[in-house]
Amino acid sequence: MMKSNKTLNKSAGINTSYSWLVTALVRALVVILCVMTAVFFIIRIVPGDPAKMILGEYSTPEAIESMHHTLGLDLPLWEQFTRFVKTLLTHGDTGNSIIVGTSARELIAERAPVTLLLIVMACVLAIIIALLLATLAATHKDKLLDHLIRIFPTITLGMPIFWVGLLLILVLSVRLHWFPVGGIGEGWNGTLYSLTLPAITVAFSQIPTLVRSLRAQMLEVLESDFVVTLKAAGIPSRVILFKHVLRNSALPTLMLLGVNISYLIGGTLVVEQVFGIKGIGSLLFTSISKRDFPVIQGIALYCAISVVIISLLIEIISWWLDPRTKGKQ
């Protein structure tokens, strides 16, 4: 009888797990579909005519009308949307660039490696610096070091990311000559070196919230009963801190990073402009200025899909690492 109950409980847990996973996947799919629809219609509300961008300011109405027909912009909006969805589902593309004539997917793929590398570097730096500052603050609670670290998020949280980038360029590049002012260096080492300062700038926007969250979680764990028991058992403080406290405190901060991933990607695109990096950000701003609909749609859509996928993965990892959340989703 007991064995039968255990089997039923295990089956119920598995069913709950699969149900939660299916719900999360459906939710992610719905978000992607909503973003896809919003991207298509919102861009067409923005003032500006791609045909005039191509033909020039002094083009004739007949030439503009002919270009509209060539680009398919004279079709009803619903038919344009149908073509957009069909191209996206069959080719994974949003069409050819109106200005260049090349596939939007190819243009984005050409610029994506630099942007992805910058995002990864920024995430790594943000996590490392946040771990260091939060650990120092939590282990020196209400002391001078703790107060100084707590002031840091308060001051920096409202700073615009482009202003931080310009400030870092002025101090670390122009004055101290530690990093290049902008651009991408040659070779792997040159690329990493030239992307270090932009990565610090992007990480700067995430560090304050991560430090605040991780410090609060660490203080809560440090005051818990099991940590008091471990200290009474004579286990070294360093072992308790790194093996138990950080492990139990990192999960909420990881989820916070997942929530803020959209801000991180958006900040990366802005920082690329500040540092003159030819990534997806520069392609986006160029496409917006020229009303290149397919490229704008592709960048917005691929970024949105990346945010949804990363958020979903972090949610799954958090659910898997924390047994308390199983069966409660």
CSV table of C-alpha atoms in Angstrom, one decimal:
chain,number,residue,atom,x,y,z
A,1,MET,CA,0.0,0.0,0.0
A,2,MET,CA,2.8,2.4,0.9
A,3,LYS,CA,4.6,1.5,-2.3
A,4,SER,CA,1.5,2.2,-4.3
A,5,ASN,CA,1.1,5.6,-2.6
A,6,LYS,CA,4.8,6.5,-3.4
A,7,THR,CA,4.3,5.5,-7.0
A,8,LEU,CA,1.1,7.6,-7.3
A,9,ASN,CA,2.9,10.6,-5.7
A,10,LYS,CA,5.8,10.2,-8.0
A,11,SER,CA,3.5,10.0,-11.1
A,12,ALA,CA,1.6,13.1,-9.8
A,13,GLY,CA,4.9,15.0,-9.5
A,14,ILE,CA,6.0,14.0,-13.0
A,15,ASN,CA,2.6,15.0,-14.4
A,16,THR,CA,2.9,18.4,-12.6
A,17,SER,CA,6.4,18.9,-14.0
A,18,TYR,CA,5.3,18.2,-17.6
A,19,SER,CA,2.2,20.4,-17.1
A,20,TRP,CA,4.4,23.3,-15.9
A,21,LEU,CA,6.9,22.8,-18.8
A,22,VAL,CA,4.1,22.7,-21.4
A,23,THR,CA,2.5,25.8,-19.9
A,24,ALA,CA,5.8,27.7,-19.9
A,25,LEU,CA,6.4,26.7,-23.6
A,26,VAL,CA,2.9,27.8,-24.6
A,27,ARG,CA,3.4,31.1,-22.7
A,28,ALA,CA,6.7,31.7,-24.5
A,29,LEU,CA,5.1,30.9,-27.9
A,30,VAL,CA,2.2,33.3,-27.3
A,31,VAL,CA,4.7,36.1,-26.3
A,32,ILE,CA,6.7,35.5,-29.5
A,33,LEU,CA,3.5,35.6,-31.6
A,34,CYS,CA,2.4,38.9,-29.9
A,35,VAL,CA,5.8,40.4,-30.5
A,36,MET,CA,5.8,39.3,-34.1
A,37,THR,CA,2.4,41.0,-34.7
A,38,ALA,CA,3.4,44.1,-32.8
A,39,VAL,CA,6.7,44.5,-34.6
A,40,PHE,CA,5.0,44.4,-38.0
A,41,PHE,CA,2.2,46.9,-37.3
A,42,ILE,CA,4.1,49.4,-35.1
A,43,ILE,CA,6.9,49.9,-37.6
A,44,ARG,CA,4.4,50.9,-40.2
A,45,ILE,CA,3.0,53.6,-38.0
A,46,VAL,CA,6.4,55.3,-37.8
A,47,PRO,CA,6.5,58.3,-40.2
A,48,GLY,CA,8.7,58.0,-43.3
A,49,ASP,CA,8.5,56.4,-46.7
A,50,PRO,CA,11.1,53.8,-47.7
A,51,ALA,CA,10.5,54.5,-51.4
A,52,LYS,CA,11.5,58.2,-50.9
A,53,MET,CA,14.6,57.0,-48.9
A,54,ILE,CA,15.7,54.9,-51.9
A,55,LEU,CA,14.8,57.3,-54.7
A,56,GLY,CA,15.8,60.6,-53.0
A,57,GLU,CA,14.0,63.7,-52.0
A,58,TYR,CA,13.3,65.0,-55.5
A,59,SER,CA,11.7,61.8,-56.8
A,60,THR,CA,8.5,62.0,-58.8
A,61,PRO,CA,5.1,60.6,-57.6
A,62,GLU,CA,5.2,58.1,-60.5
A,63,ALA,CA,8.6,56.8,-59.5
A,64,ILE,CA,7.5,56.6,-55.8
A,65,GLU,CA,4.3,54.7,-56.8
A,66,SER,CA,6.3,52.3,-59.0
A,67,MET,CA,8.8,51.7,-56.1
A,68,HIS,CA,5.8,51.0,-53.8
A,69,HIS,CA,4.6,48.3,-56.2
A,70,THR,CA,8.1,46.8,-56.4
A,71,LEU,CA,8.5,46.7,-52.7
A,72,GLY,CA,4.9,45.4,-52.2
A,73,LEU,CA,4.0,48.4,-50.1
A,74,ASP,CA,0.9,49.1,-52.2
A,75,LEU,CA,-0.7,45.9,-51.1
A,76,PRO,CA,-3.4,45.9,-48.4
A,77,LEU,CA,-1.9,45.7,-44.9
A,78,TRP,CA,-3.4,42.3,-44.2
A,79,GLU,CA,-1.8,40.9,-47.3
A,80,GLN,CA,1.6,42.4,-46.4
A,81,PHE,CA,1.3,40.8,-43.0
A,82,THR,CA,0.4,37.4,-44.5
A,83,ARG,CA,3.5,37.6,-46.7
A,84,PHE,CA,5.6,38.6,-43.7
A,85,VAL,CA,4.3,35.6,-41.6
A,86,LYS,CA,4.8,33.2,-44.6
A,87,THR,CA,8.3,34.3,-45.2
A,88,LEU,CA,9.1,34.1,-41.5
A,89,LEU,CA,7.8,30.6,-41.1
A,90,THR,CA,9.2,29.1,-44.3
A,91,HIS,CA,12.6,30.8,-44.4
A,92,GLY,CA,13.1,32.1,-40.9
A,93,ASP,CA,13.6,35.5,-42.5
A,94,THR,CA,11.7,38.8,-42.5
A,95,GLY,CA,12.5,39.5,-46.2
A,96,ASN,CA,15.1,41.3,-48.2
A,97,SER,CA,16.5,44.7,-47.1
A,98,ILE,CA,14.8,47.5,-48.9
A,99,ILE,CA,18.0,49.5,-49.1
A,100,VAL,CA,20.7,46.9,-49.7
A,101,GLY,CA,18.6,44.1,-51.3
A,102,THR,CA,20.3,41.4,-49.2
A,103,SER,CA,18.4,39.0,-46.9
A,104,ALA,CA,17.7,40.6,-43.5
A,105,ARG,CA,18.7,37.3,-41.9
A,106,GLU,CA,22.1,37.4,-43.6
A,107,LEU,CA,22.7,41.0,-42.6
A,108,ILE,CA,21.9,40.3,-39.0
A,109,ALA,CA,23.9,37.0,-38.9
A,110,GLU,CA,26.9,39.0,-40.2
A,111,ARG,CA,26.7,41.4,-37.3
A,112,ALA,CA,25.5,39.0,-34.6
A,113,PRO,CA,28.8,37.4,-33.4
A,114,VAL,CA,30.2,40.7,-32.1
A,115,THR,CA,27.0,41.6,-30.3
A,116,LEU,CA,26.6,38.2,-28.8
A,117,LEU,CA,30.2,38.2,-27.6
A,118,LEU,CA,29.6,41.7,-26.0
A,119,ILE,CA,26.5,40.4,-24.2
A,120,VAL,CA,28.3,37.3,-22.9
A,121,MET,CA,31.2,39.4,-21.6
A,122,ALA,CA,28.9,41.9,-20.0
A,123,CYS,CA,27.0,39.1,-18.2
A,124,VAL,CA,30.2,37.5,-16.9
A,125,LEU,CA,31.5,40.8,-15.7
A,126,ALA,CA,28.2,41.7,-14.1
A,127,ILE,CA,28.0,38.4,-12.2
A,128,ILE,CA,31.6,38.4,-11.0
A,129,ILE,CA,31.5,42.1,-9.8
A,130,ALA,CA,28.1,41.6,-8.2
A,131,LEU,CA,29.2,38.4,-6.4
A,132,LEU,CA,32.3,40.2,-5.1
A,133,LEU,CA,30.5,43.4,-3.9
A,134,ALA,CA,27.5,41.6,-2.4
A,135,THR,CA,29.7,39.1,-0.5
A,136,LEU,CA,31.8,41.9,0.9
A,137,ALA,CA,28.7,43.9,1.9
A,138,ALA,CA,27.0,40.9,3.5
A,139,THR,CA,30.1,39.8,5.5
A,140,HIS,CA,30.7,43.3,6.7
A,141,LYS,CA,27.1,44.2,7.6
A,142,ASP,CA,26.5,47.7,8.9
A,143,LYS,CA,30.2,48.5,8.7
A,144,LEU,CA,31.9,51.2,6.6
A,145,LEU,CA,32.5,48.9,3.6
A,146,ASP,CA,28.9,47.7,3.6
A,147,HIS,CA,27.6,51.3,3.6
A,148,LEU,CA,30.0,52.3,0.8
A,149,ILE,CA,28.8,49.3,-1.3
A,150,ARG,CA,25.2,50.1,-0.6
A,151,ILE,CA,25.6,53.7,-1.7
A,152,PHE,CA,27.0,52.5,-5.0
A,153,PRO,CA,23.7,51.1,-6.4
A,154,THR,CA,21.8,54.1,-5.1
A,155,ILE,CA,24.0,56.5,-7.1
A,156,THR,CA,24.5,54.5,-10.3
A,157,LEU,CA,21.0,53.1,-10.7
A,158,GLY,CA,19.6,56.2,-12.5
A,159,MET,CA,22.6,56.8,-14.7
A,160,PRO,CA,21.9,56.6,-18.5
A,161,ILE,CA,24.0,53.9,-20.0
A,162,PHE,CA,25.2,56.0,-22.9
A,163,TRP,CA,26.4,58.7,-20.3
A,164,VAL,CA,28.3,56.0,-18.4
A,165,GLY,CA,29.9,54.9,-21.7
A,166,LEU,CA,31.0,58.4,-22.5
A,167,LEU,CA,32.3,59.0,-19.0
A,168,LEU,CA,34.4,55.7,-19.1
A,169,ILE,CA,35.8,56.7,-22.5
A,170,LEU,CA,36.8,60.1,-21.2
A,171,VAL,CA,38.5,58.6,-18.1
A,172,LEU,CA,39.9,55.2,-19.1
A,173,SER,CA,40.5,55.8,-22.8
A,174,VAL,CA,41.3,59.5,-23.3
A,175,ARG,CA,43.0,60.3,-20.0
A,176,LEU,CA,44.5,57.0,-18.9
A,177,HIS,CA,44.9,55.3,-22.3
A,178,TRP,CA,43.9,51.9,-20.9
A,179,PHE,CA,41.5,51.0,-23.6
A,180,PRO,CA,40.8,52.0,-27.2
A,181,VAL,CA,38.2,54.8,-27.7
A,182,GLY,CA,36.1,52.6,-30.0
A,183,GLY,CA,36.0,50.1,-32.9
A,184,ILE,CA,37.0,46.5,-33.0
A,185,GLY,CA,40.6,45.3,-32.8
A,186,GLU,CA,42.3,42.7,-35.0
A,187,GLY,CA,42.4,39.0,-34.0
A,188,TRP,CA,40.8,37.3,-31.1
A,189,ASN,CA,42.9,39.1,-28.4
A,190,GLY,CA,42.3,42.4,-30.1
A,191,THR,CA,38.6,41.9,-30.2
A,192,LEU,CA,38.4,40.9,-26.5
A,193,TYR,CA,40.5,43.9,-25.6
A,194,SER,CA,38.5,46.4,-27.6
A,195,LEU,CA,35.2,45.0,-26.2
A,196,THR,CA,36.3,45.1,-22.6
A,197,LEU,CA,35.3,48.7,-22.0
A,198,PRO,CA,31.9,48.4,-23.8
A,199,ALA,CA,31.3,45.2,-21.7
A,200,ILE,CA,32.0,47.1,-18.5
A,201,THR,CA,29.6,49.8,-19.6
A,202,VAL,CA,26.8,47.3,-20.3
A,203,ALA,CA,27.5,45.4,-17.0
A,204,PHE,CA,27.4,48.7,-15.2
A,205,SER,CA,23.6,48.9,-15.8
A,206,GLN,CA,23.0,45.5,-14.2
A,207,ILE,CA,25.4,45.5,-11.3
A,208,PRO,CA,23.4,47.8,-8.9
A,209,THR,CA,20.2,45.6,-8.9
A,210,LEU,CA,22.2,42.4,-8.8
A,211,VAL,CA,24.3,43.6,-5.8
A,212,ARG,CA,21.2,44.8,-3.9
A,213,SER,CA,19.3,41.5,-4.5
A,214,LEU,CA,22.3,39.2,-3.7
A,215,ARG,CA,23.2,41.1,-0.6
A,216,ALA,CA,19.7,40.9,0.8
A,217,GLN,CA,19.5,37.1,0.0
A,218,MET,CA,22.9,36.4,1.6
A,219,LEU,CA,22.0,38.3,4.8
A,220,GLU,CA,18.8,36.3,5.0
A,221,VAL,CA,20.6,33.0,4.6
A,222,LEU,CA,23.4,34.0,7.0
A,223,GLU,CA,20.8,34.5,9.7
A,224,SER,CA,19.0,31.2,9.1
A,225,ASP,CA,19.1,28.3,11.5
A,226,PHE,CA,21.1,25.9,9.4
A,227,VAL,CA,24.0,28.4,9.1
A,228,VAL,CA,24.0,28.8,12.9
A,229,THR,CA,24.1,25.0,13.2
A,230,LEU,CA,27.0,24.8,10.8
A,231,LYS,CA,29.0,27.5,12.7
A,232,ALA,CA,28.3,25.6,16.0
A,233,ALA,CA,29.6,22.4,14.4
A,234,GLY,CA,33.0,24.2,13.8
A,235,ILE,CA,32.8,24.3,10.0
A,236,PRO,CA,35.1,27.1,8.7
A,237,SER,CA,33.3,30.4,7.8
A,238,ARG,CA,34.8,30.3,4.3
A,239,VAL,CA,33.3,26.9,3.6
A,240,ILE,CA,29.9,28.0,4.9
A,241,LEU,CA,30.0,31.1,2.8
A,242,PHE,CA,31.0,29.6,-0.5
A,243,LYS,CA,29.4,26.2,-0.3
A,244,HIS,CA,26.1,26.9,1.5
A,245,VAL,CA,25.3,30.7,1.6
A,246,LEU,CA,26.2,31.6,-1.9
A,247,ARG,CA,24.5,28.5,-3.3
A,248,ASN,CA,21.2,29.2,-1.5
A,249,SER,CA,21.4,33.0,-2.3
A,250,ALA,CA,22.3,32.9,-6.0
A,251,LEU,CA,19.0,31.5,-7.3
A,252,PRO,CA,16.8,34.7,-6.9
A,253,THR,CA,19.6,36.8,-8.3
A,254,LEU,CA,19.9,34.4,-11.3
A,255,MET,CA,16.1,34.9,-11.9
A,256,LEU,CA,16.5,38.6,-11.6
A,257,LEU,CA,19.2,38.6,-14.3
A,258,GLY,CA,16.8,36.6,-16.5
A,259,VAL,CA,14.1,39.2,-16.0
A,260,ASN,CA,16.6,42.0,-16.8
A,261,ILE,CA,18.0,40.3,-19.9
A,262,SER,CA,15.9,42.4,-22.2
A,263,TYR,CA,17.4,45.6,-20.7
A,264,LEU,CA,20.8,44.1,-21.1
A,265,ILE,CA,20.3,43.4,-24.8
A,266,GLY,CA,18.8,46.8,-25.3
A,267,GLY,CA,21.7,48.5,-23.5
A,268,THR,CA,24.2,46.5,-25.6
A,269,LEU,CA,22.6,47.9,-28.8
A,270,VAL,CA,22.9,51.5,-27.5
A,271,VAL,CA,26.5,51.0,-26.2
A,272,GLU,CA,27.5,49.7,-29.7
A,273,GLN,CA,26.6,53.2,-31.0
A,274,VAL,CA,28.6,54.9,-28.3
A,275,PHE,CA,31.8,52.9,-29.0
A,276,GLY,CA,31.4,52.7,-32.8
A,277,ILE,CA,31.1,48.9,-32.8
A,278,LYS,CA,29.6,47.5,-36.0
A,279,GLY,CA,27.2,45.1,-34.5
A,280,ILE,CA,23.5,44.6,-34.5
A,281,GLY,CA,23.0,48.0,-32.7
A,282,SER,CA,24.6,50.0,-35.5
A,283,LEU,CA,22.6,48.0,-38.1
A,284,LEU,CA,19.4,48.8,-36.2
A,285,PHE,CA,19.9,52.5,-36.0
A,286,THR,CA,21.0,52.7,-39.7
A,287,SER,CA,17.9,50.7,-40.7
A,288,ILE,CA,15.6,52.9,-38.6
A,289,SER,CA,17.0,56.1,-40.2
A,290,LYS,CA,16.4,54.6,-43.7
A,291,ARG,CA,13.0,53.0,-42.8
A,292,ASP,CA,14.3,49.6,-43.8
A,293,PHE,CA,11.3,47.6,-42.6
A,294,PRO,CA,12.5,44.0,-43.1
A,295,VAL,CA,15.8,44.6,-41.3
A,296,ILE,CA,14.1,46.5,-38.4
A,297,GLN,CA,11.5,43.7,-38.1
A,298,GLY,CA,14.2,41.0,-38.2
A,299,ILE,CA,16.3,42.6,-35.4
A,300,ALA,CA,13.3,43.3,-33.2
A,301,LEU,CA,11.9,39.9,-33.7
A,302,TYR,CA,15.2,38.0,-33.2
A,303,CYS,CA,16.0,40.0,-30.1
A,304,ALA,CA,12.6,39.3,-28.7
A,305,ILE,CA,12.9,35.6,-29.4
A,306,SER,CA,16.3,35.5,-27.7
A,307,VAL,CA,14.9,37.3,-24.6
A,308,VAL,CA,12.0,34.8,-24.4
A,309,ILE,CA,14.2,31.8,-24.9
A,310,ILE,CA,16.8,33.0,-22.3
A,311,SER,CA,14.1,33.8,-19.8
A,312,LEU,CA,12.5,30.4,-20.3
A,313,LEU,CA,15.8,28.6,-19.9
A,314,ILE,CA,16.6,30.5,-16.7
A,315,GLU,CA,13.1,29.8,-15.4
A,316,ILE,CA,13.6,26.0,-16.1
A,317,ILE,CA,17.1,26.0,-14.5
A,318,SER,CA,15.7,27.8,-11.4
A,319,TRP,CA,12.8,25.3,-11.2
A,320,TRP,CA,15.2,22.4,-11.5
A,321,LEU,CA,17.7,23.7,-9.0
A,322,ASP,CA,15.1,24.7,-6.3
A,323,PRO,CA,13.0,21.7,-5.2
A,324,ARG,CA,10.7,24.1,-3.3
A,325,THR,CA,9.3,25.4,-6.6
A,326,LYS,CA,8.4,21.9,-7.9
A,327,GLY,CA,4.8,21.3,-7.9
A,328,LYS,CA,4.0,24.9,-7.2
A,329,GLN,CA,4.2,26.3,-10.7
